[in-house]
Amino acid sequence: MAAVRPVDPGPSEWALPDPDTTDDPSGLVGFGADLEPATLVDAYRRGLFPWPHDGLPLPWFSPDPRGVVDPTDVHVSRSLRKTIARSAWHTTVDRAFDDVIGACASRSRHEGTWITRPMRKAYRTLHRLGWAHSVEVWDGERSDRLVGGLYGVQLGGVFTGESMFHRERDASKVALVDLARRLVDAGGVLIDVQLLTPHLESLGAVEVARDDFLARLARHRDDDVTLDASALPVTRLVG
């Protein structure tokens, strides 16, 4: 199964702000607009992403510094290598997008409610149009059991990760390592993780200045990069 090439959603009805219009320490650049495909694609092309907060109009962010991962330099720890070697898991792309975003939404309820029903609906639509993708990690013995995964938005050679989840230890890490390998193989150059966390830092994520991130995004957002969606064994990630 091949990943779907993006469908042009048309022009946005909103004049979204550019990131350099704010010096807010959180990266907040404005409120409002909507979650229509044209709005979201325009926002990601500008380096913006929505992050709903209860009781507020829809906020848009572009943090400075920005968390990123060089897909050629993902860190695979010794313990993760052991997990990969003994798990017999396999991975796919876009095999179960709805299940992945649903699992991420369930996890996020413990950390806030930013993956709201409207957000889930919006990113499902982006997925159908070929802009949003998921990476799935499947059980080696029960091939229909999802043990981890992630989803995000791809603009050419840049993949912006939105959320990840795991039901087995290290399964979300495997999803990110798998994404990095597939992205490099397809000619991609950058994984945007938005904000740095200890979990992501352990995999090689670093902070870069927003201007540097935006410059790389502008250079590569229109690259012809299509992820391989084949089912692949995770053992190749340390081969």
Coordinates of C-alpha atoms in Angstrom, one line a residue:
M1 CA 0.0 0.0 0.0
A2 CA 1.5 3.3 -1.1
A3 CA 1.1 6.5 1.0
V4 CA -1.3 9.0 -0.6
R5 CA 0.2 12.0 -2.2
P6 CA -1.3 15.3 -0.8
V7 CA -4.4 16.9 -2.4
D8 CA -4.3 20.6 -2.6
P9 CA -6.9 21.9 -0.2
G10 CA -7.0 25.3 -1.9
P11 CA -6.3 28.8 -0.3
S12 CA -7.0 29.5 3.3
E13 CA -9.8 31.9 4.1
W14 CA -7.7 33.3 7.0
A15 CA -4.7 35.6 7.1
L16 CA -2.7 33.7 9.7
P17 CA 0.2 35.6 11.4
D18 CA 3.8 34.9 10.7
P19 CA 5.8 33.5 13.7
D20 CA 8.1 36.5 13.7
T21 CA 5.2 38.8 14.8
T22 CA 5.4 37.5 18.4
D23 CA 7.9 37.5 21.2
D24 CA 5.6 35.6 23.6
P25 CA 7.8 33.2 25.5
S26 CA 5.3 30.3 24.9
G27 CA 5.4 30.9 21.2
L28 CA 1.8 32.0 21.0
V29 CA 1.2 33.9 17.8
G30 CA -2.6 34.4 17.8
F31 CA -6.2 33.1 18.3
G32 CA -9.0 32.1 16.1
A33 CA -9.5 30.8 12.6
D34 CA -10.6 27.2 12.2
L35 CA -9.4 23.6 11.6
E36 CA -10.3 23.3 7.9
P37 CA -7.7 21.6 5.7
A38 CA -6.7 24.8 3.9
T39 CA -6.2 26.5 7.2
L40 CA -4.1 23.7 8.7
V41 CA -1.9 23.3 5.6
D42 CA -1.3 27.0 5.5
A43 CA -0.4 27.1 9.2
Y44 CA 2.0 24.2 9.0
R45 CA 3.7 25.8 5.9
R46 CA 4.2 28.9 8.1
G47 CA 5.6 26.8 11.0
L48 CA 2.4 27.2 13.1
F49 CA 0.4 24.5 14.8
P50 CA -2.9 24.6 16.8
W51 CA -2.9 23.8 20.5
P52 CA -6.4 24.0 22.0
H53 CA -6.9 25.3 25.5
D54 CA -10.1 25.0 27.4
G55 CA -12.1 28.2 27.5
L56 CA -10.1 30.0 24.9
P57 CA -10.5 30.7 21.1
L58 CA -8.2 28.3 19.1
P59 CA -4.6 29.3 19.9
W60 CA -1.7 29.0 17.3
F61 CA 1.9 28.5 18.3
S62 CA 5.4 28.6 16.9
P63 CA 7.8 28.1 19.8
D64 CA 11.3 29.5 20.0
P65 CA 13.4 27.5 20.4
R66 CA 11.8 24.6 18.4
G67 CA 12.3 20.9 19.2
V68 CA 13.6 18.9 16.2
V69 CA 15.1 15.6 15.4
D70 CA 17.7 15.0 12.6
P71 CA 16.3 11.7 11.2
T72 CA 19.9 10.6 10.3
D73 CA 20.9 11.0 14.0
V74 CA 18.2 9.3 16.0
H75 CA 19.7 7.8 19.2
V76 CA 18.9 4.1 19.8
S77 CA 19.9 3.2 23.3
R78 CA 21.2 -0.1 24.4
S79 CA 17.9 -0.9 26.2
L80 CA 15.9 0.1 23.1
R81 CA 18.1 -2.1 20.9
K82 CA 17.3 -5.0 23.3
T83 CA 13.6 -4.3 23.0
I84 CA 13.8 -4.2 19.2
A85 CA 15.8 -7.5 19.1
R86 CA 13.4 -9.5 21.2
S87 CA 10.0 -7.9 20.3
A88 CA 9.3 -9.4 16.8
W89 CA 7.2 -6.3 16.2
H90 CA 6.6 -4.9 12.7
T91 CA 5.6 -1.4 11.6
T92 CA 3.4 0.1 8.9
V93 CA 2.4 3.6 7.7
D94 CA -1.2 4.7 7.4
R95 CA -2.6 1.3 8.1
A96 CA -4.6 2.4 11.1
F97 CA -4.6 6.2 11.3
D98 CA -7.9 6.5 13.2
D99 CA -6.8 3.9 15.8
V100 CA -3.5 5.8 16.3
I101 CA -5.1 9.2 16.8
G102 CA -7.7 7.6 19.1
A103 CA -5.1 6.0 21.2
C104 CA -3.2 9.3 21.4
A105 CA -6.3 11.1 22.4
S106 CA -7.0 8.7 25.2
R107 CA -3.5 9.1 26.5
S108 CA -3.8 12.9 26.3
R109 CA -6.8 13.0 28.6
H110 CA -4.3 12.3 31.4
E111 CA -2.2 15.3 30.3
G112 CA -4.9 17.7 29.1
T113 CA -7.5 17.7 26.5
W114 CA -5.8 19.2 23.5
I115 CA -6.7 16.3 21.1
T116 CA -10.3 17.3 21.2
R117 CA -13.1 15.8 19.0
P118 CA -12.7 18.7 16.5
M119 CA -9.0 18.1 16.4
R120 CA -9.5 14.4 15.7
K121 CA -12.0 15.1 13.0
A122 CA -9.7 17.7 11.4
Y123 CA -6.6 15.5 11.3
R124 CA -8.6 12.5 10.0
T125 CA -9.6 14.8 7.1
L126 CA -6.0 15.8 6.6
H127 CA -5.1 12.1 6.5
R128 CA -7.7 11.4 3.8
L129 CA -6.2 14.2 1.8
G130 CA -2.7 12.8 2.2
W131 CA -1.2 15.4 4.5
A132 CA -1.4 13.6 7.8
H133 CA 0.2 10.2 8.4
S134 CA 0.5 7.6 11.1
V135 CA 3.2 5.1 12.0
E136 CA 1.9 1.9 13.6
V137 CA 3.8 -0.6 15.7
W138 CA 2.2 -4.1 15.7
D139 CA 2.5 -7.1 18.0
G140 CA 4.7 -9.8 16.6
E141 CA 2.4 -12.7 17.7
R142 CA -1.0 -11.0 17.3
S143 CA -0.6 -9.0 14.1
D144 CA -3.9 -7.2 14.7
R145 CA -2.8 -5.8 18.1
L146 CA -1.5 -2.2 18.0
V147 CA 1.2 -1.7 20.6
G148 CA 2.3 1.8 19.8
G149 CA 2.4 4.5 17.2
L150 CA 2.5 8.2 16.3
Y151 CA 0.8 10.6 13.9
G152 CA 1.7 14.0 12.4
V153 CA 1.6 16.2 9.4
Q154 CA 4.1 16.0 6.5
L155 CA 5.1 18.9 4.3
G156 CA 7.6 17.6 1.7
G157 CA 10.8 16.6 3.6
V158 CA 9.6 17.8 7.0
F159 CA 7.4 15.7 9.2
T160 CA 5.8 17.4 12.2
G161 CA 4.9 14.9 14.9
E162 CA 1.7 15.7 16.8
S163 CA 1.5 12.9 19.3
M164 CA 2.6 9.3 20.1
F165 CA 1.4 6.5 22.4
H166 CA 2.5 3.1 23.6
R167 CA 0.8 0.0 25.1
E168 CA 4.1 -1.9 25.4
R169 CA 7.3 -0.4 26.7
D170 CA 9.4 1.5 24.1
A171 CA 6.8 1.0 21.4
S172 CA 6.4 4.8 20.9
K173 CA 10.2 5.1 20.6
V174 CA 10.2 2.4 18.0
A175 CA 7.6 4.3 16.0
L176 CA 9.8 7.4 16.0
V177 CA 12.9 5.5 15.0
D178 CA 10.9 3.8 12.2
L179 CA 9.6 7.2 11.0
A180 CA 13.1 8.5 10.9
R181 CA 14.4 5.5 8.8
R182 CA 11.5 5.8 6.4
L183 CA 11.8 9.6 6.1
V184 CA 15.5 9.3 5.3
D185 CA 14.9 6.6 2.8
A186 CA 12.3 8.8 1.1
G187 CA 14.6 11.8 1.0
G188 CA 13.2 13.7 4.0
V189 CA 15.4 15.9 6.1
L190 CA 13.7 16.8 9.4
I191 CA 11.3 15.7 12.1
D192 CA 9.7 18.6 13.9
V193 CA 8.7 17.6 17.5
Q194 CA 7.6 21.2 18.4
L195 CA 8.6 21.1 22.1
L196 CA 11.5 19.2 23.6
T197 CA 10.7 16.7 26.3
P198 CA 13.0 14.3 28.2
H199 CA 11.4 11.4 26.3
L200 CA 12.2 13.0 22.9
E201 CA 15.6 14.2 24.1
S202 CA 16.5 10.6 24.9
L203 CA 16.0 9.8 21.2
G204 CA 18.2 12.6 19.9
A205 CA 15.8 15.6 19.8
V206 CA 17.5 19.0 20.2
E207 CA 16.4 22.6 20.3
V208 CA 17.1 25.0 17.5
A209 CA 16.3 28.7 17.0
R210 CA 12.9 29.3 15.4
D211 CA 14.5 31.2 12.6
D212 CA 16.7 28.2 11.8
F213 CA 13.7 25.8 11.8
L214 CA 11.6 28.1 9.6
A215 CA 14.4 28.4 7.1
R216 CA 14.8 24.6 6.8
L217 CA 11.0 24.3 6.5
A218 CA 10.9 26.8 3.7
R219 CA 13.6 25.0 1.8
H220 CA 12.1 21.5 2.1
R221 CA 8.3 21.9 2.5
D222 CA 7.7 21.4 -1.2
D223 CA 10.2 18.5 -1.7
D224 CA 8.8 15.4 -3.4
V225 CA 8.9 12.9 -0.5
T226 CA 6.6 10.0 -0.1
L227 CA 6.9 7.6 2.8
D228 CA 7.1 3.9 2.1
A229 CA 4.0 2.3 3.6
S230 CA 5.1 -1.3 3.5
A231 CA 5.0 -3.6 6.6
L232 CA 8.5 -3.9 7.8
P233 CA 10.2 -5.8 10.7
V234 CA 11.6 -3.5 13.5
T235 CA 14.8 -5.5 13.5
R236 CA 16.0 -3.5 10.5
L237 CA 16.1 -0.5 12.7
V238 CA 19.3 -1.7 14.3
G239 CA 20.6 -3.7 11.4

